[in-house]
Short mmCIF file of C-alpha atoms in Angstrom, two decimals:
data_model
loop_
_atom_site.label_atom_id
_atom_site.label_comp_id
_atom_site.label_asym_id
_atom_site.label_seq_id
_atom_site.Cartn_x
_atom_site.Cartn_y
_atom_site.Cartn_z
CA VAL A 249 0.00 0.00 0.00
CA VAL A 250 1.53 3.30 -1.13
CA PHE A 251 0.43 6.68 0.19
CA ASN A 252 1.81 9.41 -2.06
CA THR A 253 1.16 12.46 0.04
CA CYS A 254 0.68 16.22 0.03
CA CYS A 255 1.00 18.43 3.10
CA VAL A 256 -0.02 21.85 1.82
CA ARG A 257 -3.18 21.69 3.96
CA GLU A 258 -3.56 20.06 7.37
CA ASN A 259 -6.59 18.06 6.26
CA ALA A 260 -4.34 15.94 4.04
CA ASP A 261 -2.18 15.02 7.05
CA VAL A 262 -5.22 14.00 9.05
CA LYS A 263 -6.51 11.74 6.28
CA VAL A 264 -3.20 9.93 5.88
CA TYR A 265 -2.75 9.40 9.62
CA GLY A 266 -6.29 8.02 9.85
CA ARG A 267 -5.75 5.56 7.02
CA LEU A 268 -2.41 4.43 8.44
CA GLY A 269 -4.14 3.64 11.72
CA GLU A 270 -6.72 1.55 9.87
CA LEU A 271 -3.93 -0.50 8.26
CA LYS A 272 -2.32 -1.52 11.56
CA GLU A 273 -4.26 -4.76 12.03
CA HIS A 274 -4.24 -5.51 8.30
CA ARG A 275 -0.44 -5.27 8.32
CA LYS A 276 -0.21 -7.75 11.24
CA LYS A 277 -2.28 -10.26 9.28
CA ASN A 278 -0.13 -9.79 6.17
CA PRO A 279 3.50 -9.99 7.35
CA LYS A 280 4.81 -10.07 3.76
CA GLY A 281 2.89 -6.96 2.80
CA MET A 282 4.39 -3.46 2.85
CA VAL A 283 3.15 0.00 3.72
CA VAL A 284 4.86 2.96 2.06
CA VAL A 285 4.47 6.67 2.82
CA ALA A 286 5.98 8.90 0.12
CA GLY A 287 5.97 12.56 -0.86
CA CYS A 288 5.68 15.81 1.08
CA LEU A 289 4.24 14.48 4.34
CA ALA A 290 6.95 11.81 4.39
CA GLN A 291 9.63 14.49 3.99
CA LYS A 292 8.10 16.67 6.74
CA ASP A 293 7.22 14.04 9.36
CA ALA A 294 9.56 11.14 8.59
CA GLU A 295 10.75 10.41 12.13
CA SER A 296 7.34 10.76 13.79
CA LEU A 297 5.77 8.55 11.11
CA ARG A 298 8.10 5.68 11.98
CA GLN A 299 7.57 6.17 15.72
CA ARG A 300 3.77 6.50 15.61
CA PHE A 301 3.18 3.89 12.91
CA PRO A 302 5.59 0.95 13.15
CA GLN A 303 3.51 -0.76 10.45
CA VAL A 304 5.12 1.63 7.92
CA ASP A 305 7.95 -0.17 6.11
CA ILE A 306 9.20 2.54 3.76
CA VAL A 307 9.33 6.34 4.04
CA LEU A 308 10.32 8.14 0.83
CA GLY A 309 10.96 11.89 0.76
CA THR A 310 10.06 14.11 -2.18
CA HIS A 311 13.37 13.62 -3.99
CA ASN A 312 13.39 9.84 -3.61
CA LEU A 313 10.18 8.63 -5.28
CA LYS A 314 12.05 6.96 -8.13
CA THR A 315 13.87 4.68 -5.67
CA LEU A 316 10.64 2.93 -4.61
CA PRO A 317 11.40 -0.36 -6.46
CA ASP A 318 14.86 -0.53 -4.92
CA ALA A 319 13.47 0.19 -1.43
CA VAL A 320 10.85 -2.54 -1.82
CA GLU A 321 13.52 -5.07 -2.81
CA ASN A 322 15.66 -4.13 0.20
CA VAL A 323 12.81 -4.52 2.68
CA ALA A 324 11.79 -7.85 1.13
CA ALA A 325 15.36 -9.11 1.44
CA THR A 326 16.27 -7.81 4.90
CA GLY A 327 12.97 -7.24 6.71
CA ARG A 328 14.31 -3.87 7.90
CA PRO A 329 12.47 -0.58 7.25
CA GLU A 330 13.81 1.95 4.75
CA LEU A 331 13.96 5.69 5.43
CA ARG A 332 15.02 7.74 2.38
CA LEU A 333 15.03 11.54 2.71
CA LYS A 334 18.11 12.58 0.73
CA TRP A 335 17.78 15.81 -1.24
CA GLY A 336 18.74 16.02 -4.92
CA GLY A 337 17.31 12.77 -6.23
CA ALA A 338 16.08 12.00 -9.74
CA ASP A 339 12.44 12.84 -9.10
CA LEU A 340 12.09 14.91 -12.28
CA GLU A 341 13.04 11.85 -14.35
CA LEU A 342 9.76 10.16 -13.45
CA SER A 343 7.42 9.60 -16.38
CA ALA A 344 4.38 11.80 -16.90
CA SER A 345 1.23 10.71 -15.07
CA ARG A 346 -2.10 10.09 -16.75
CA ARG A 347 -4.91 12.51 -15.93
CA GLY A 348 -7.36 10.60 -18.13
CA LEU A 349 -7.55 8.83 -21.46
CA ILE A 350 -6.25 11.82 -23.41
CA THR A 351 -4.45 14.10 -20.94
CA ALA A 352 -1.11 13.66 -19.17
CA SER A 353 0.54 15.77 -16.47
CA VAL A 354 4.13 16.76 -17.22
CA PRO A 355 6.28 18.31 -14.44
CA VAL A 356 8.56 21.03 -15.79
CA SER A 357 10.15 22.04 -12.49
CA MET A 358 10.27 21.09 -8.86
CA GLY A 359 10.56 23.14 -5.71
CA CYS A 360 10.14 26.87 -5.11
CA ASP A 361 12.28 29.88 -4.21
CA GLU A 362 9.49 32.18 -3.01
CA PHE A 363 9.02 31.16 0.67
CA CYS A 364 5.53 32.64 1.10
CA THR A 365 4.93 32.69 4.85
CA PHE A 366 1.89 30.38 4.70
CA CYS A 367 3.46 27.73 2.46
CA ILE A 368 5.34 24.57 3.44
CA VAL A 369 6.42 23.62 -0.11
CA PRO A 370 10.00 25.01 -0.16
CA PHE A 371 10.72 23.14 3.08
CA VAL A 372 9.54 19.76 1.77
CA ARG A 373 10.34 20.01 -1.96
CA GLY A 374 13.42 22.22 -1.93
CA ARG A 375 14.52 25.09 -4.14
CA LEU A 376 13.59 25.55 -7.80
CA LYS A 377 14.97 22.91 -10.13
CA SER A 378 13.97 23.00 -13.80
CA ARG A 379 14.15 20.26 -16.39
CA PRO A 380 16.03 20.91 -19.64
CA LEU A 381 13.65 22.26 -22.29
CA GLU A 382 14.68 19.56 -24.77
CA ASN A 383 13.67 16.80 -22.33
CA ILE A 384 10.18 18.23 -21.89
CA VAL A 385 9.66 18.56 -25.65
CA LYS A 386 10.82 14.96 -26.21
CA GLU A 387 8.45 13.74 -23.51
CA ALA A 388 5.57 15.63 -25.15
CA GLU A 389 6.40 14.05 -28.51
CA HIS A 390 6.45 10.61 -26.89
CA LEU A 391 3.08 11.22 -25.21
CA VAL A 392 1.51 12.25 -28.53
CA LYS A 393 2.76 9.02 -30.13
CA ARG A 394 1.06 7.12 -27.28
CA GLY A 395 -2.26 8.82 -28.09
CA TYR A 396 -2.37 11.74 -25.68
CA ARG A 397 -3.83 14.94 -27.11
CA GLU A 398 -3.35 17.33 -24.20
CA ILE A 399 -0.66 17.95 -21.59
CA MET A 400 -0.79 19.84 -18.30
CA LEU A 401 2.54 21.47 -17.41
CA LEU A 402 3.15 21.43 -13.66
CA GLY A 403 5.36 23.48 -11.40
CA GLN A 404 4.92 25.00 -7.97
CA ASN A 405 5.47 28.34 -9.69
CA VAL A 406 5.33 27.08 -13.23
CA ASN A 407 6.28 30.38 -14.89
CA THR A 408 9.56 30.58 -12.96
CA TYR A 409 10.56 27.59 -15.08
CA GLY A 410 14.05 28.02 -16.49
CA PHE A 411 15.23 30.75 -14.11
CA ASP A 412 17.83 28.32 -12.75
CA LEU A 413 19.00 26.98 -16.11
CA SER A 414 22.16 28.18 -17.84
CA PRO A 415 21.57 29.92 -20.14
CA ARG A 416 18.34 31.11 -18.52
CA VAL A 417 15.13 30.03 -20.26
CA ASP A 418 11.77 31.85 -20.17
CA PHE A 419 8.62 29.80 -19.62
CA GLY A 420 7.34 31.43 -22.81
CA ASP A 421 10.21 29.74 -24.70
CA LEU A 422 8.93 26.38 -23.50
CA LEU A 423 5.36 27.16 -24.59
CA TYR A 424 6.53 28.18 -28.06
CA ALA A 425 8.67 25.02 -28.34
CA LEU A 426 5.79 22.76 -27.31
CA GLY A 427 3.54 24.59 -29.76
CA GLY A 428 5.62 23.01 -32.50
CA VAL A 429 4.90 19.42 -31.40
CA GLN A 430 2.78 17.86 -34.13
CA GLY A 431 -0.44 16.27 -32.89
CA LEU A 432 -0.39 18.04 -29.51
CA GLN A 433 -3.71 19.82 -29.60
CA ARG A 434 -3.85 21.46 -26.18
CA ILE A 435 -1.31 22.77 -23.65
CA ARG A 436 -2.34 23.83 -20.13
CA PHE A 437 -0.20 24.95 -17.21
CA THR A 438 -0.53 25.57 -13.48
CA SER A 439 0.18 27.36 -11.21
CA PRO A 440 1.95 30.57 -12.26
CA HIS A 441 3.06 33.38 -9.97
CA PRO A 442 1.75 36.91 -10.70
CA LYS A 443 5.21 38.47 -10.35
CA ASP A 444 6.77 36.26 -13.04
CA PHE A 445 4.41 36.75 -15.99
CA SER A 446 6.69 37.80 -18.82
CA VAL A 447 5.36 39.37 -21.99
CA LYS A 448 6.60 36.30 -23.87
CA VAL A 449 4.35 34.01 -21.79
CA LEU A 450 1.30 36.15 -22.50
CA GLU A 451 2.19 36.33 -26.19
CA ALA A 452 2.45 32.53 -26.29
CA VAL A 453 -1.00 32.15 -24.71
CA ARG A 454 -2.32 34.59 -27.30
CA ASP A 455 -0.47 33.32 -30.38
CA VAL A 456 0.26 29.58 -30.00
CA PRO A 457 -2.89 27.70 -31.14
CA SER A 458 -2.37 24.73 -28.82
CA VAL A 459 -1.94 26.86 -25.66
CA VAL A 460 -5.43 27.26 -24.20
CA GLU A 461 -6.99 30.53 -23.07
CA HIS A 462 -7.04 29.83 -19.35
CA ILE A 463 -4.75 31.28 -16.69
CA HIS A 464 -4.82 30.46 -13.01
CA LEU A 465 -3.59 33.63 -11.30
CA PRO A 466 -3.33 33.21 -7.51
CA LEU A 467 -4.38 36.35 -5.62
CA GLN A 468 -4.25 35.00 -2.02
CA SER A 469 -5.42 38.34 -0.56
CA GLY A 470 -6.77 41.66 -1.79
CA ASP A 471 -5.24 43.68 1.05
CA ASP A 472 -1.75 45.15 0.74
CA GLU A 473 -0.77 44.65 4.38
CA VAL A 474 -1.92 41.02 4.39
CA LEU A 475 -0.03 40.43 1.13
CA ARG A 476 3.09 41.87 2.78
CA ARG A 477 2.72 39.51 5.75
CA MET A 478 2.18 36.63 3.34
CA ARG A 479 5.43 37.67 1.62
CA ARG A 480 3.69 38.03 -1.72
CA PRO A 481 5.82 40.48 -3.78
CA TYR A 482 2.97 42.50 -5.32
CA ASN A 483 0.18 44.76 -4.10
CA ARG A 484 -3.50 44.81 -5.05
CA SER A 485 -2.97 47.56 -7.63
CA GLU A 486 -0.14 45.69 -9.37
CA TYR A 487 -2.17 42.49 -9.39
CA PHE A 488 -5.21 44.21 -10.92
CA ASP A 489 -3.03 45.95 -13.52
CA LEU A 490 -1.64 42.55 -14.56
CA LEU A 491 -5.15 41.10 -14.76
CA THR A 492 -6.25 44.04 -16.92
CA ARG A 493 -3.23 43.62 -19.21
CA ILE A 494 -3.93 39.89 -19.61
CA ARG A 495 -7.54 40.54 -20.59
CA GLU A 496 -6.51 43.28 -23.03
CA MET A 497 -4.02 40.97 -24.76
CA ILE A 498 -6.30 37.88 -24.67
CA PRO A 499 -9.94 39.06 -24.66
CA ASP A 500 -11.51 35.58 -24.35
CA ILE A 501 -9.26 34.49 -21.49
CA SER A 502 -10.68 32.56 -18.54
CA VAL A 503 -9.01 33.57 -15.27
CA THR A 504 -9.27 31.61 -12.02
CA THR A 505 -7.54 32.27 -8.72
CA ASP A 506 -6.70 31.20 -5.15
CA VAL A 507 -7.83 33.21 -2.12
CA ILE A 508 -7.03 32.67 1.59
CA VAL A 509 -9.16 34.38 4.25
CA GLY A 510 -8.51 34.61 7.98
CA PHE A 511 -4.74 34.95 7.67
CA PRO A 512 -3.21 35.79 11.09
CA THR A 513 -4.12 39.33 12.19
CA GLU A 514 -6.44 39.89 9.19
CA THR A 515 -9.01 42.48 10.24
CA GLU A 516 -12.59 42.71 9.02
CA GLU A 517 -11.63 45.77 6.97
CA GLN A 518 -8.77 43.87 5.33
CA PHE A 519 -11.11 41.01 4.49
CA GLU A 520 -13.52 43.52 2.92
CA ASN A 521 -10.64 44.76 0.74
CA THR A 522 -10.26 41.21 -0.56
CA LEU A 523 -13.99 40.93 -1.16
CA GLU A 524 -14.01 44.25 -3.05
CA LEU A 525 -11.15 43.17 -5.30
CA VAL A 526 -12.84 39.83 -6.04
CA ARG A 527 -16.00 41.70 -7.07
CA ARG A 528 -13.98 44.00 -9.32
CA ALA A 529 -11.79 41.26 -10.80
CA ARG A 530 -14.75 39.04 -11.74
CA PHE A 531 -12.81 35.78 -11.82
CA ASP A 532 -14.32 32.87 -13.69
CA ASN A 533 -13.88 30.75 -10.59
CA ALA A 534 -11.74 30.49 -7.46
CA TYR A 535 -10.27 28.03 -5.00
CA MET A 536 -11.15 29.59 -1.66
CA PHE A 537 -9.75 28.58 1.72
CA ALA A 538 -9.89 29.51 5.38
CA TYR A 539 -6.30 29.89 6.59
CA SER A 540 -4.83 26.74 8.11
CA ALA A 541 -1.50 27.04 9.94
CA ARG A 542 1.27 24.71 8.82
CA GLN A 543 3.94 24.03 11.41
CA GLY A 544 7.35 24.96 10.07
CA THR A 545 6.15 28.01 8.15
CA ALA A 546 6.76 31.62 9.17
CA ALA A 547 3.03 32.37 9.39
CA ALA A 548 2.56 29.69 12.05
CA LYS A 549 4.58 31.93 14.40
CA LEU A 550 2.51 35.07 13.80
CA PRO A 551 0.38 36.35 16.71
CA ASP A 552 -3.34 37.25 16.87
CA GLU A 553 -4.65 34.40 14.79
CA VAL A 554 -8.19 35.04 13.61
CA GLY A 555 -10.69 32.79 15.40
CA GLU A 556 -12.11 29.78 13.61
CA GLU A 557 -15.68 31.10 13.62
CA ALA A 558 -14.60 34.40 12.03
CA ARG A 559 -12.44 32.61 9.46
CA TYR A 560 -15.30 30.42 8.28
CA GLN A 561 -17.81 33.28 8.28
CA ARG A 562 -15.48 35.19 5.98
CA LEU A 563 -14.95 32.13 3.80
CA TYR A 564 -18.70 31.58 3.45
CA LYS A 565 -19.20 35.23 2.47
CA LEU A 566 -16.39 35.02 -0.09
CA ILE A 567 -17.78 31.79 -1.58
CA GLN A 568 -21.23 33.35 -1.92
CA THR A 569 -19.75 36.37 -3.68
CA GLN A 570 -17.59 34.41 -6.11
CA ASN A 571 -20.26 31.79 -6.86
CA ALA A 572 -22.69 34.54 -7.85
CA ILE A 573 -20.09 35.98 -10.25
CA THR A 574 -19.33 32.53 -11.69
CA GLN A 575 -23.01 31.74 -12.25
CA GLU A 576 -23.61 35.11 -13.90
CA LYS A 577 -20.66 34.64 -16.25
CA HIS A 578 -21.80 31.11 -17.11
CA ASP A 579 -25.36 32.28 -17.82
CA GLN A 580 -23.93 34.71 -20.38
CA GLN A 581 -22.37 31.78 -22.27
CA VAL A 582 -25.67 29.97 -22.96
CA GLY A 583 -26.33 29.79 -26.69
CA ARG A 584 -22.66 29.91 -27.67
CA SER A 585 -20.93 27.08 -29.53
CA ILE A 586 -17.54 26.22 -28.03
CA GLU A 587 -14.65 23.88 -28.81
CA VAL A 588 -14.64 20.91 -26.44
CA MET A 589 -12.17 18.05 -26.05
CA VAL A 590 -14.15 14.93 -25.14
CA GLU A 591 -12.73 13.31 -21.99
CA GLY A 592 -15.14 10.40 -21.41
CA PRO A 593 -18.53 9.51 -19.92
CA SER A 594 -20.04 11.92 -17.43
CA LYS A 595 -19.48 10.76 -13.83
CA LYS A 596 -23.03 11.69 -12.83
CA ASP A 597 -24.75 10.47 -15.99
CA PRO A 598 -22.80 7.80 -17.94
CA SER A 599 -25.27 8.12 -20.84
CA ARG A 600 -23.74 11.53 -21.58
CA LEU A 601 -20.20 12.58 -22.46
CA THR A 602 -18.05 15.09 -20.65
CA GLY A 603 -15.68 17.45 -22.39
CA ARG A 604 -13.49 20.36 -21.40
CA ALA A 605 -13.52 23.72 -23.14
CA ARG A 606 -10.34 25.67 -23.80
CA SER A 607 -11.44 27.85 -20.87
CA ASN A 608 -11.18 24.75 -18.60
CA LYS A 609 -14.96 24.65 -18.11
CA LEU A 610 -16.82 21.34 -18.38
CA ALA A 611 -19.66 20.62 -20.79
CA HIS A 612 -21.94 17.55 -20.72
CA PHE A 613 -23.78 16.37 -23.84
CA VAL A 614 -25.17 13.31 -25.63
CA GLY A 615 -22.75 11.66 -28.02
CA SER A 616 -21.17 8.40 -29.12
CA PRO A 617 -18.32 6.93 -26.99
CA ASP A 618 -16.11 6.82 -30.07
CA LEU A 619 -15.88 10.63 -29.78
CA ILE A 620 -13.65 10.29 -26.69
CA GLY A 621 -10.39 12.04 -27.52
CA SER A 622 -11.97 14.13 -30.26
CA LEU A 623 -12.38 17.86 -30.57
CA VAL A 624 -16.03 18.75 -31.08
CA HIS A 625 -18.27 21.81 -31.17
CA VAL A 626 -20.92 21.94 -28.45
CA ARG A 627 -23.73 24.49 -28.21
CA LEU A 628 -24.32 25.42 -24.58
CA THR A 629 -27.97 25.08 -23.54
CA GLU A 630 -27.90 25.27 -19.72
CA ALA A 631 -25.46 26.86 -17.29
CA TYR A 632 -24.56 25.64 -13.81
CA LEU A 633 -22.00 26.68 -11.24
CA PHE A 634 -19.60 23.89 -12.23
CA GLY A 635 -20.24 23.62 -15.94
CA PHE A 636 -22.76 23.38 -18.74
CA GLN A 637 -25.23 21.11 -20.49
CA GLY A 638 -25.05 21.27 -24.26
CA GLU A 639 -25.83 19.80 -27.64
CA LEU A 640 -23.28 18.30 -30.00
CA VAL A 641 -22.93 20.46 -33.12
CA GLY A 642 -20.12 18.72 -34.97
CA GLU A 643 -16.71 17.09 -34.86
CA LEU A 644 -13.59 19.17 -35.44
CA ALA A 645 -10.81 16.58 -35.15
CA ALA A 646 -11.06 12.84 -34.72
CA ALA A 647 -9.58 10.94 -31.79
CA GLY A 648 -5.96 9.88 -31.96
#
């Protein structure tokens, strides 16, 4: 049993610890079995994991995932647990992971140099390390030959890709290079940092046909003082200017964001500043969170933490505000025909197909299963908070 873990939010820790407890008796009944904890939580809590859960045989830190087969062989041969936390492993050499029948996730970099005060990532994944551009292009070509039509480029701050390479490479260079891969119909990326959006990246989104018109642009807070305490190197005015520039260059762009409320010492007035900016920005959607302290981060040491009740009241108010904006924007799309890449049967209604627009919005419609992997036109007939119902208009490109 392998737990490949995240520790950005405390809830993930709780889930893993609960499941490990459930496996205690199962492990006793299966002495030849193995329990593995890998990833960020393993890097952060390695020693306590082994002490609290002796049923864990292997602990693999974030730079050691590729050594899993070797660790398994060692435990099988010796019966002794393996603890691997060494920095600087070959993690970026791992193959892309499937996100579905037609989409694969491709990491372009690992780690982060920003050290936002609320974020544990630099402490468990290390500093920025980028893959050579040529390697990423070759992997994309290989994925297309295997039948994938879309790739999602991943990095903690994906648009800082290449800052550590010599000579330095701009993330826009990578987008242009991938735009030349024959048969690759869509390129997505997440998550960029507002301070690192070069003109070349925006030009690539605008000009490269396979790069979709969707940008996830984390805000985190709409108050300048809170942004300063978060160690976010922009203010609300600079963020909104960037958002305006993006929409001027790419008029049909879909923009989503991240927002944290209840950050330590956030006042009601500061929260209202965030709410006002969200209303003005009119994001297509948002991932919204009540602040959760992560031990080991600078923010966990800040005084005057906002009470839980206040945090969740603010979160509820923010969700109501953003959901109303999202629904209004979706209602305005009804009647339009959009390009959709068919991903498979709908999870809620297997008699219908689900596809994703270039804007990253989902559309559900009646169609033949042999359309999976195809690009089609869908006319939107009904709008919901999390997507659309539609009617198939026609096929643009057949499945690979």
